[in-house]
Tab-separated table of C-alpha atoms and ligand atoms in Angstrom:
chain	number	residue	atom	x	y	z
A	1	UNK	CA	-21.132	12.097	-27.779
A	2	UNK	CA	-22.446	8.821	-27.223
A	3	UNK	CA	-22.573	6.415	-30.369
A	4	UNK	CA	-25.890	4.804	-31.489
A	5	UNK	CA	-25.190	1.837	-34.484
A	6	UNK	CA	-27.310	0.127	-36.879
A	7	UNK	CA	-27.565	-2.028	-40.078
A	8	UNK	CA	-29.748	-3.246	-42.651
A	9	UNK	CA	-29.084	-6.438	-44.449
A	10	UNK	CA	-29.180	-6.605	-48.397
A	11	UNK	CA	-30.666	-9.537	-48.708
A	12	UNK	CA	-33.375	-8.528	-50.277
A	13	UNK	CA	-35.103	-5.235	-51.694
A	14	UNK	CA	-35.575	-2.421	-48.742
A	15	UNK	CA	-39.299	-2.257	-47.645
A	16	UNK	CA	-41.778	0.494	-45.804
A	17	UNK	CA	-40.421	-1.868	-42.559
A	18	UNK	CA	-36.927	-1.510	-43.304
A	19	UNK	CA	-37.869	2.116	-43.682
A	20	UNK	CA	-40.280	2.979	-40.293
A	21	UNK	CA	-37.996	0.227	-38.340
A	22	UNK	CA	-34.602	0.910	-39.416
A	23	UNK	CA	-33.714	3.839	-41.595
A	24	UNK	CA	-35.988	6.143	-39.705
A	25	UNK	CA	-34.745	5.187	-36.381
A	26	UNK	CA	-31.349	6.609	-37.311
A	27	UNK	CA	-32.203	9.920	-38.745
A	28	UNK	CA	-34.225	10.430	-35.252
A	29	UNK	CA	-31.348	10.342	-33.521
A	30	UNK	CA	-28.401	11.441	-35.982
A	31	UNK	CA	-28.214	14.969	-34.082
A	32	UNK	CA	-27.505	13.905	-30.612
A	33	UNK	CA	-25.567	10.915	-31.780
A	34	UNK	CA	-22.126	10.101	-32.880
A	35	UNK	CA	-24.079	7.729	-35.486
A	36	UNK	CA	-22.963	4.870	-37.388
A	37	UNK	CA	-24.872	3.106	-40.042
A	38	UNK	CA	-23.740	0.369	-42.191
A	39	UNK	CA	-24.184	-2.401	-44.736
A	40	UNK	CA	-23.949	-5.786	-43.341
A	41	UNK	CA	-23.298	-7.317	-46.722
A	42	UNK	CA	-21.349	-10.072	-44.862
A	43	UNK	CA	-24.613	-11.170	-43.431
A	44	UNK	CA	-26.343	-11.154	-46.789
A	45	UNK	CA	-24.771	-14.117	-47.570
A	46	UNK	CA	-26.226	-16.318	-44.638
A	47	UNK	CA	-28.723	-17.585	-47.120
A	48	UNK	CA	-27.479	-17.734	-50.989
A	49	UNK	CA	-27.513	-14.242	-53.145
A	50	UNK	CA	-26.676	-13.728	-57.029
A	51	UNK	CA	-23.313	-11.994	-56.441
A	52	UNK	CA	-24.187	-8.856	-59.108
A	53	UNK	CA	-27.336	-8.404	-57.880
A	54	UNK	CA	-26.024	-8.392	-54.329
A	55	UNK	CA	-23.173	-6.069	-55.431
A	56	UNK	CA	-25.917	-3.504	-57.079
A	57	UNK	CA	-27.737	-3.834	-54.037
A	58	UNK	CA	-25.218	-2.934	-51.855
A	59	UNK	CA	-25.077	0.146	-53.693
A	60	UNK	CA	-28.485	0.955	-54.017
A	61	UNK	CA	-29.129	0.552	-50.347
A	62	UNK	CA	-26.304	2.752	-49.684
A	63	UNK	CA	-28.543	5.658	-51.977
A	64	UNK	CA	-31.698	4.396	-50.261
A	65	UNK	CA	-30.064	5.620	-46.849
A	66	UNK	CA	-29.321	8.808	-48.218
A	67	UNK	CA	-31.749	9.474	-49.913
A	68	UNK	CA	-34.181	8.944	-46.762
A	69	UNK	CA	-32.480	11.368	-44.442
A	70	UNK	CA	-29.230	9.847	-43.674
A	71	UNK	CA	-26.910	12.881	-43.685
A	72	UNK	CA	-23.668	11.882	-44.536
A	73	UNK	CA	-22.484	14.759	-42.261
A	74	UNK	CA	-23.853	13.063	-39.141
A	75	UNK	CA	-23.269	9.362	-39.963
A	76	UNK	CA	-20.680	7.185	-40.683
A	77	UNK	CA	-21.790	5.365	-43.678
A	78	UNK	CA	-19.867	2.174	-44.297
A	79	UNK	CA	-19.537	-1.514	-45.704
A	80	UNK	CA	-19.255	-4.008	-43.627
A	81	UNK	CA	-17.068	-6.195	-45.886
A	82	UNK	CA	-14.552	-3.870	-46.087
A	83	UNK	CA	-13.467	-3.907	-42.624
A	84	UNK	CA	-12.183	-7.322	-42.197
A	85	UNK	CA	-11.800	-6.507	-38.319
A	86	UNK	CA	-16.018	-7.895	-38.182
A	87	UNK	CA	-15.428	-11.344	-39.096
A	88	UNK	CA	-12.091	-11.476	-36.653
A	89	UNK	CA	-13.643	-10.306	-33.635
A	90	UNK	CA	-16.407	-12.242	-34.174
A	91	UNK	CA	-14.338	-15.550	-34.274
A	92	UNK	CA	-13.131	-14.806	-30.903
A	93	UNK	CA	-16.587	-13.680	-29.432
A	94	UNK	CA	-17.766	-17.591	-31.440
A	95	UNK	CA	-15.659	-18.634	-28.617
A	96	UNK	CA	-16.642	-17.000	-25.896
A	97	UNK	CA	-20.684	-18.111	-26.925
A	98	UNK	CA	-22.538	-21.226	-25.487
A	99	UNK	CA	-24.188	-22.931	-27.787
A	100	UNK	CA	-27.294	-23.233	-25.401
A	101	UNK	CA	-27.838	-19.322	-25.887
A	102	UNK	CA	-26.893	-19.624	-30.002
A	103	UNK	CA	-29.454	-22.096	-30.007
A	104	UNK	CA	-32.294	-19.954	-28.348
A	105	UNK	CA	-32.562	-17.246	-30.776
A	106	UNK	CA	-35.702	-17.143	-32.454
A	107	UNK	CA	-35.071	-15.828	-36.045
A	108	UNK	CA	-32.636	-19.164	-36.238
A	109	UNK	CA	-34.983	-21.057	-35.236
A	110	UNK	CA	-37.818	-19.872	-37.240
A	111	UNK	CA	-35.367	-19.985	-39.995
A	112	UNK	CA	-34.455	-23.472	-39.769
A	113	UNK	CA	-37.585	-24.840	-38.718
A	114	UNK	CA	-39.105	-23.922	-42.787
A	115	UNK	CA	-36.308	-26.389	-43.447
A	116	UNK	CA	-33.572	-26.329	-46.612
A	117	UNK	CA	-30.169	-24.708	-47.027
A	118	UNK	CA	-29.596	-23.634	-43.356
A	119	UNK	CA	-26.037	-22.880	-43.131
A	120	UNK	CA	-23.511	-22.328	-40.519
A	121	UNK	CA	-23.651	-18.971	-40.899
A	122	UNK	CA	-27.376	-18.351	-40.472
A	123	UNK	CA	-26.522	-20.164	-36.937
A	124	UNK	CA	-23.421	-17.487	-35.792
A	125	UNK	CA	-24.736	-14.456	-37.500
A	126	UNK	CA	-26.133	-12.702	-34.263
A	127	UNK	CA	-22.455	-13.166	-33.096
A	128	UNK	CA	-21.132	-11.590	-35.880
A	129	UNK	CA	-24.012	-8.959	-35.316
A	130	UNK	CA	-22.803	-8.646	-31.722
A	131	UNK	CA	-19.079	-8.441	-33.371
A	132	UNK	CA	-20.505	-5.389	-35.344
A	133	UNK	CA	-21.587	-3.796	-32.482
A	134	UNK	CA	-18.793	-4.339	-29.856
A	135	UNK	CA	-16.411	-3.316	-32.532
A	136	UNK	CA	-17.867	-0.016	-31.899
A	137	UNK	CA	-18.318	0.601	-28.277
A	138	UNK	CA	-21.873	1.661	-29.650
A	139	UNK	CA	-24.344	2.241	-26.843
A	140	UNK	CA	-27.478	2.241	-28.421
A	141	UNK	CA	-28.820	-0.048	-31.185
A	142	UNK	CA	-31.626	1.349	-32.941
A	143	UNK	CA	-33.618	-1.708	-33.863
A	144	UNK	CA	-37.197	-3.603	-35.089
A	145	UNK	CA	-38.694	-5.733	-32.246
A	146	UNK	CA	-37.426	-8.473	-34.283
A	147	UNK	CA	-33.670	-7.838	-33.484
A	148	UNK	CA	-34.239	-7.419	-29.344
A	149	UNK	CA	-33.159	-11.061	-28.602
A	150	UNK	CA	-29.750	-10.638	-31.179
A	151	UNK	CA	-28.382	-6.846	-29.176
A	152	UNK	CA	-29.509	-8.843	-26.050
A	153	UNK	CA	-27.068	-11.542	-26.656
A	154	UNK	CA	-24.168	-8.862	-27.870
A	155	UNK	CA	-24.527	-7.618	-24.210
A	156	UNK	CA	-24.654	-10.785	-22.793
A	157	UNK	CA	-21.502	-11.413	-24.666
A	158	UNK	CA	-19.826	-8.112	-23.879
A	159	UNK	CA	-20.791	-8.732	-20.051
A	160	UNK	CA	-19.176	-12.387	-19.993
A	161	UNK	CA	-16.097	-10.586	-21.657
A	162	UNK	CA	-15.625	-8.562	-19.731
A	163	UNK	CA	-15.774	-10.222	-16.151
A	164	UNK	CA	-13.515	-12.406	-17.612
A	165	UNK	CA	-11.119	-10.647	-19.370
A	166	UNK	CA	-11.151	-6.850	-17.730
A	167	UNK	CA	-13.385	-4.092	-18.734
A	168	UNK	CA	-13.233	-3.735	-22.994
A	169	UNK	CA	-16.856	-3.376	-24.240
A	170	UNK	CA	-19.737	-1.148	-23.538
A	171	UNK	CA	-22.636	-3.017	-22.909
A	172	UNK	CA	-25.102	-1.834	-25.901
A	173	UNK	CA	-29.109	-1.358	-25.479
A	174	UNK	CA	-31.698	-1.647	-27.924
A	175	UNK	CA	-33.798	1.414	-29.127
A	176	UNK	CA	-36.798	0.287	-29.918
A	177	UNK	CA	-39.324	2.308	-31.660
A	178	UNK	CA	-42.577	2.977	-30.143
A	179	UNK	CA	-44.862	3.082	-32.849
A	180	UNK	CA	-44.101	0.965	-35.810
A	181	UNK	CA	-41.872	-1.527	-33.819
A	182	UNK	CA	-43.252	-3.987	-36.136
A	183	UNK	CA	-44.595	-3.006	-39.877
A	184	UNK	CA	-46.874	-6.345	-41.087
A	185	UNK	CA	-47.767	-7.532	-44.373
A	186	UNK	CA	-50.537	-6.362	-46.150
A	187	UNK	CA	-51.737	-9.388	-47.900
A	188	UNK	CA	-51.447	-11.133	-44.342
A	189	UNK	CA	-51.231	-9.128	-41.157
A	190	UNK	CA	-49.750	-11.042	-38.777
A	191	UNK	CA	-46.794	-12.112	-40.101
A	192	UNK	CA	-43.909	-9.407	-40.900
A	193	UNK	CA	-43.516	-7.419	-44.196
A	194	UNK	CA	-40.107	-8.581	-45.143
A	195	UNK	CA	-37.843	-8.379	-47.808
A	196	UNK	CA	-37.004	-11.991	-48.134
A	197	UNK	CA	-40.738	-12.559	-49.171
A	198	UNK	CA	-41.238	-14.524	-52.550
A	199	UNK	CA	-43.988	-12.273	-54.407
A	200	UNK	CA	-43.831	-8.957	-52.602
A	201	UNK	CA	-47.862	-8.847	-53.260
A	202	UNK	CA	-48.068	-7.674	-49.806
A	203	UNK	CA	-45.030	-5.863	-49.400
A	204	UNK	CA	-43.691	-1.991	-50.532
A	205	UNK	CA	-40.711	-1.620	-51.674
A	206	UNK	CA	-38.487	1.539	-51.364
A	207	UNK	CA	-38.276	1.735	-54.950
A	208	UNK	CA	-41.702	0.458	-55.871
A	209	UNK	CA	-44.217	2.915	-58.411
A	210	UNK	CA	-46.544	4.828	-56.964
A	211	UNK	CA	-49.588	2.218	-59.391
A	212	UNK	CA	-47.618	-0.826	-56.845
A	213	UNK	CA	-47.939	1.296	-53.995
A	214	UNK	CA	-51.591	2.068	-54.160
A	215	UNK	CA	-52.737	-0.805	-55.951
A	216	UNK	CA	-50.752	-3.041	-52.818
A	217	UNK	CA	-52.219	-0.372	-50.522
A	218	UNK	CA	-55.767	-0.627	-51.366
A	219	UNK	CA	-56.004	-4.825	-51.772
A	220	UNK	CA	-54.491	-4.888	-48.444
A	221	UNK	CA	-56.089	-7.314	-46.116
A	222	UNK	CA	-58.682	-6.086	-43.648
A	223	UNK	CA	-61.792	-7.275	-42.094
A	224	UNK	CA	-65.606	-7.076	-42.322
A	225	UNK	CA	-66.468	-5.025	-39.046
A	226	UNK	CA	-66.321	-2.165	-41.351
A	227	UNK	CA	-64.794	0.519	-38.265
A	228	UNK	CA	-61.478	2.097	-37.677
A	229	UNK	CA	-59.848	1.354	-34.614
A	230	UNK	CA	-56.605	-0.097	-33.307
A	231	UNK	CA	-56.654	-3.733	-32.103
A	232	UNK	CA	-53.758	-5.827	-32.983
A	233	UNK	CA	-55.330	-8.969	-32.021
A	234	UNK	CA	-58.706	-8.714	-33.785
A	235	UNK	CA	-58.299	-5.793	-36.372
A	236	UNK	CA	-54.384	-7.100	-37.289
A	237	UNK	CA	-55.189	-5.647	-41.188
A	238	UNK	CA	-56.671	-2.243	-39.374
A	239	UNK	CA	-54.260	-1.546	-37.075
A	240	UNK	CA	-51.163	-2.186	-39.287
A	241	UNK	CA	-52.555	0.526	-41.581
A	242	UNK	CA	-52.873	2.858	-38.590
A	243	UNK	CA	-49.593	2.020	-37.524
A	244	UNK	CA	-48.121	2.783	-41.107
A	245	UNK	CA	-50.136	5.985	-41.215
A	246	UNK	CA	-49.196	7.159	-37.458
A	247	UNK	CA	-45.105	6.526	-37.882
A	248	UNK	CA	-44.897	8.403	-41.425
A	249	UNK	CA	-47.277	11.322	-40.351
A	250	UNK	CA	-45.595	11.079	-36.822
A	251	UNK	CA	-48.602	11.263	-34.845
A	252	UNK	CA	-50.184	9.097	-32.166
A	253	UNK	CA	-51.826	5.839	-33.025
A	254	UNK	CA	-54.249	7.465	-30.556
A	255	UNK	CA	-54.647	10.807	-32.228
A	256	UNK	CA	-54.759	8.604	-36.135
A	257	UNK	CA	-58.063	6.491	-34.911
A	258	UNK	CA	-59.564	9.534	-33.993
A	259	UNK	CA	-58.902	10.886	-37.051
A	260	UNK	CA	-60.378	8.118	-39.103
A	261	UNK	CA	-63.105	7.256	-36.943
A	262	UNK	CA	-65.684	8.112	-39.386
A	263	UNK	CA	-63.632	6.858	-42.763
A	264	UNK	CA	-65.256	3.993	-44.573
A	265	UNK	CA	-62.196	1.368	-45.513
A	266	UNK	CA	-61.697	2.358	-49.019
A	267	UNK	CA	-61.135	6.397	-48.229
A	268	UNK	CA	-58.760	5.170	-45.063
A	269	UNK	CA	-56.932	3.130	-47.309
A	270	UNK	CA	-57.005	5.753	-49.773
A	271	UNK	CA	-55.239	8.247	-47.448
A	272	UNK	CA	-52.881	6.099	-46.260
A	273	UNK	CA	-52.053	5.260	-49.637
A	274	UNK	CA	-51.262	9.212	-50.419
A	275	UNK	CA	-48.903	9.605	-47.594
A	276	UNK	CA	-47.235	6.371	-48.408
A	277	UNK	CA	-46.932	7.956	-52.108
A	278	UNK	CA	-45.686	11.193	-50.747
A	279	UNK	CA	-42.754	10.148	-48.232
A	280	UNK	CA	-41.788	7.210	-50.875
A	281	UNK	CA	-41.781	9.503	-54.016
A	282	UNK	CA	-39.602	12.241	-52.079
A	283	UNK	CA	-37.104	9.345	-51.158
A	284	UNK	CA	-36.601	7.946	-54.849
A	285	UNK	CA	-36.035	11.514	-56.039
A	286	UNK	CA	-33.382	11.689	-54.258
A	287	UNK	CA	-32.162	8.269	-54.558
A	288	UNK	CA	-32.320	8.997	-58.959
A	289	UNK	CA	-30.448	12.203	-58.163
A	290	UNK	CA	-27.673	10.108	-55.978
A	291	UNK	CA	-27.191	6.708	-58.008
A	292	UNK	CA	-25.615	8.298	-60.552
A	293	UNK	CA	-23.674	10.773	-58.518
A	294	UNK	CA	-20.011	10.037	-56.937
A	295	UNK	CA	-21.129	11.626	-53.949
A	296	UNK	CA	-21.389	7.575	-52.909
A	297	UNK	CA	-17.874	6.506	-53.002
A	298	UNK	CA	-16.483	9.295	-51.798
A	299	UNK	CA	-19.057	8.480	-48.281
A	300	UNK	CA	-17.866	5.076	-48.414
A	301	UNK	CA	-14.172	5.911	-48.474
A	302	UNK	CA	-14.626	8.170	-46.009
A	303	UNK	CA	-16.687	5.795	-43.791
A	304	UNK	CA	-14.420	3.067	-44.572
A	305	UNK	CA	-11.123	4.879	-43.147
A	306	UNK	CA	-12.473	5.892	-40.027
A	307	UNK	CA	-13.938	2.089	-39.105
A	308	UNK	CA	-11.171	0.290	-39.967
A	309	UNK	CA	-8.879	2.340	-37.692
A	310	UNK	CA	-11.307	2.304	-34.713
A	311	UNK	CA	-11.132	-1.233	-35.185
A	312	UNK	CA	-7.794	-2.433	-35.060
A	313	UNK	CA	-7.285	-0.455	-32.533
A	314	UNK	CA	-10.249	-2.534	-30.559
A	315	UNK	CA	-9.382	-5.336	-32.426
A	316	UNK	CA	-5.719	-5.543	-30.930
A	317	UNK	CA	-6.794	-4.581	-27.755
A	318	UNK	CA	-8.986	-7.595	-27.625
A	319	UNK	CA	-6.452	-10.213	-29.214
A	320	UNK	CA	-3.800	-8.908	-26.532
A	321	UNK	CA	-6.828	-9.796	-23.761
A	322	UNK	CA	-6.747	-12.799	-25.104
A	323	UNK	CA	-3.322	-13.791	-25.191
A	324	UNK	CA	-3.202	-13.841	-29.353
A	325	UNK	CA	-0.357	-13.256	-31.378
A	326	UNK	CA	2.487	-10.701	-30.148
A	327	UNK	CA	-0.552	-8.048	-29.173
B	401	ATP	P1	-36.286	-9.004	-43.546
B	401	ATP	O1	-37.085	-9.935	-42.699
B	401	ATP	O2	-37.114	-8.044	-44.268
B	401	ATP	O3	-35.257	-9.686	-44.387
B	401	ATP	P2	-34.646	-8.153	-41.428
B	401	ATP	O4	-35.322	-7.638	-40.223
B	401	ATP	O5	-34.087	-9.501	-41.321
B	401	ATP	O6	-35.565	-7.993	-42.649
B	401	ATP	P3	-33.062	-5.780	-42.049
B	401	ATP	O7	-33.593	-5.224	-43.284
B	401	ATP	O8	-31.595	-5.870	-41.907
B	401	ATP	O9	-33.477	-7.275	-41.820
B	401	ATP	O10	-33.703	-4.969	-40.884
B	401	ATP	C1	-33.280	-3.710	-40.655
B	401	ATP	C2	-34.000	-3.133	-39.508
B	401	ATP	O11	-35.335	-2.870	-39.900
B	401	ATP	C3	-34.050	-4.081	-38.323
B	401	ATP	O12	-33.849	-3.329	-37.170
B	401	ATP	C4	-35.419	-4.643	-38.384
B	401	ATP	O13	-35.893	-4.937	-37.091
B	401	ATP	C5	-36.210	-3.511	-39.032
B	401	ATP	N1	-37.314	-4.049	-39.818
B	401	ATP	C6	-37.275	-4.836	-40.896
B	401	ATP	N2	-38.507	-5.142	-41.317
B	401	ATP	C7	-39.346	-4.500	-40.467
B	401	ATP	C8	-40.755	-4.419	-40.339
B	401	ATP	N3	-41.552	-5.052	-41.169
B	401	ATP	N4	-41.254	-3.664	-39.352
B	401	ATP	C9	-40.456	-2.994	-38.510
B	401	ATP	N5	-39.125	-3.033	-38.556
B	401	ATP	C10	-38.574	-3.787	-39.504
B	402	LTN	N1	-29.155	-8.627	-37.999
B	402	LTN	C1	-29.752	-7.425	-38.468
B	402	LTN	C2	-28.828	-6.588	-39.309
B	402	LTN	C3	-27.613	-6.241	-38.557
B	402	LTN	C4	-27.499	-5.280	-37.531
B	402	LTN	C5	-26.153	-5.328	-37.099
B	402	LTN	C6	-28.401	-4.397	-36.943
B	402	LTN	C7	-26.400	-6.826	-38.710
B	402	LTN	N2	-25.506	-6.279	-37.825
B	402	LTN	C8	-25.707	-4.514	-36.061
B	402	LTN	C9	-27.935	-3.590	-35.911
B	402	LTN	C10	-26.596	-3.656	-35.494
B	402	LTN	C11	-30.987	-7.796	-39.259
B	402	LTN	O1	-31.080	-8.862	-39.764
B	402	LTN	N3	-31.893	-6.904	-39.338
């Protein structure tokens, strides 16, 4: 079975993005995959988190992925922080990187461009991210658009590796969804709906109320043509509303503009609004049912023992490449 990988960072609340662009990804593909998906607290702390509300989070995120259709039967579920075998390998792969290529990734960049408290680790973290992935000999990466350039430098990486020190990585592609690559923010449409935004006005959270939901849903930012159809460039508002609509009913953004051609704004939003209700509402019944279950540390146990042996075993293989220690 081949192995698909992915992560989700808790550095903030989990959104509707983290949801269409992450989450979702993996339960597509949890079937035909040997499927791993983790917490990369590690890379939480690139910028600076309250420790026990990073520790809750960690937890809830783990009942988030659960709770929207990550079987524990089909995944390994896992933290990243408790397989020290990341942060190793990715001190040798810091070695093995140019800082020319570091230097061209764009999240960095955008990062440090808004200016205070850029850290060291905000610069390395897409080697660690490649270290999370090579760890694995995980061939697929299912990820946002946003994360393209960071699983194309863990295969440049992997590639350099291994001319130079014999075959020992698989070279990992992105999966990229094809509708909802990107889920914008509703107060302003061109820019992404993150978690690390200050007011959440135009964000939804996972574990937002269905009042937030609607109320964010219907004072989301459109424009004054007053028709429904999907144009990224001049109908950003429109078209991130079809593209919400479209990934959580799983239909075509083709077949949801035909659909709405003949809604006035308010009922479109209104719809939207109901599905984004229904698939939200089913998730944090589940996730209330979870949180204050066991069922979670016994996943992470499990998860936790089967890593950390796959990775020393990598781990040693790679040190011995390199001429470390008495590998
Ligand atoms: P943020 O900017 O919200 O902090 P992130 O992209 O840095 O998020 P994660 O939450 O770790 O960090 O992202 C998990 C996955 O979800 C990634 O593959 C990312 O591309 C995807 N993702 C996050 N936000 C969105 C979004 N708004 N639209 C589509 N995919 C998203
Ligand atoms: N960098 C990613 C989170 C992440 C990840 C990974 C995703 C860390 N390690 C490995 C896929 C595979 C982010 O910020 N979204």
């Amino acid at each position: 079975m081949k192995r698909i990988l992915t992560g989700l960072k808790p550095s903030g609340e989990l959104t509707l993005g983290s949801l269409i662009g992450g989450i979702k990804q993996t339960v597509l593909y949890q079937d035909e995959y040997d499927s791993f998906i983790f917490v990369p607290d590690m890379h939480a702390i690139t910028v600076s988190q309250d420790p026990k509300e990073l520790r809750e989070r960690i937890y809830k995120n783990v009942a988030l992925y659960l709770a929207s259709g990550i079987d524990p039967n089909k995944n390994t579920i896992y933290l990243q922080s408790e397989n020290l075998y990341h942060a190793n390998l990715s001190w040798v792969l810091e070695c093995t990187t140019y800082m020319g290529e570091a230097s061209r990734m764009t999240q960095y960049k955008d990062k440090a461009s808004k200016g205070e408290n850029v850290t060291v680790g905000l610069f390395t973290y897409p080697i660690l991210m490649a270290a999370d992935i090579l760890l694995y000999d995980a061939e697929y990466v299912p990820v946002g658009i946003d994360q393209k350039q960071h699983v194309e430098l863990a295969r440049n990486i992997a590639d350099r590796f291994n001319k130079r020190y014999g075959d020992t990585f698989t070279i990992p592609e992105p999966l990229i969804p094809k509708v909802g690559a990107k889920i914008m923010d509703l107060q302003d449409p061109t820019k992404k709906m993150s978690k690390s935004d200050e007011t959440y006005k135009g964000v939804i959270l996972l574990l937002d109320s269905e009042k937030d939901i609607r109320k964010k849903i219907m004072s989301a930012v459109t424009d004054s043509e007053g028709k429904i159809y999907y144009d990224v460039q001049n109908k950003p508002g429109i078209s991130n509303l079809l593209t919400i609509y479209s990934s959580l009913k799983e239909v075509t953004i083709e077949e949801a503009s035909e659909h709405f051609k003949d809604y006035n704004y308010g009922n479109f939003k209104k719809e939207v609004a109901d599905v984004v209700v229904e698939v939200i509402m089913a998730i944090q019944k589940k996730y209330n049912d979870l949180i204050s279950s066991n069922q979670i540390e016994e996943i992470l146990d499990k998860g936790s023992k089967r890593t950390n042996a796959l990775a020393e075993q990598k781990l040693k293989e790679v040190f011995h490449k390199v001429g470390l220690g008495r590998y």
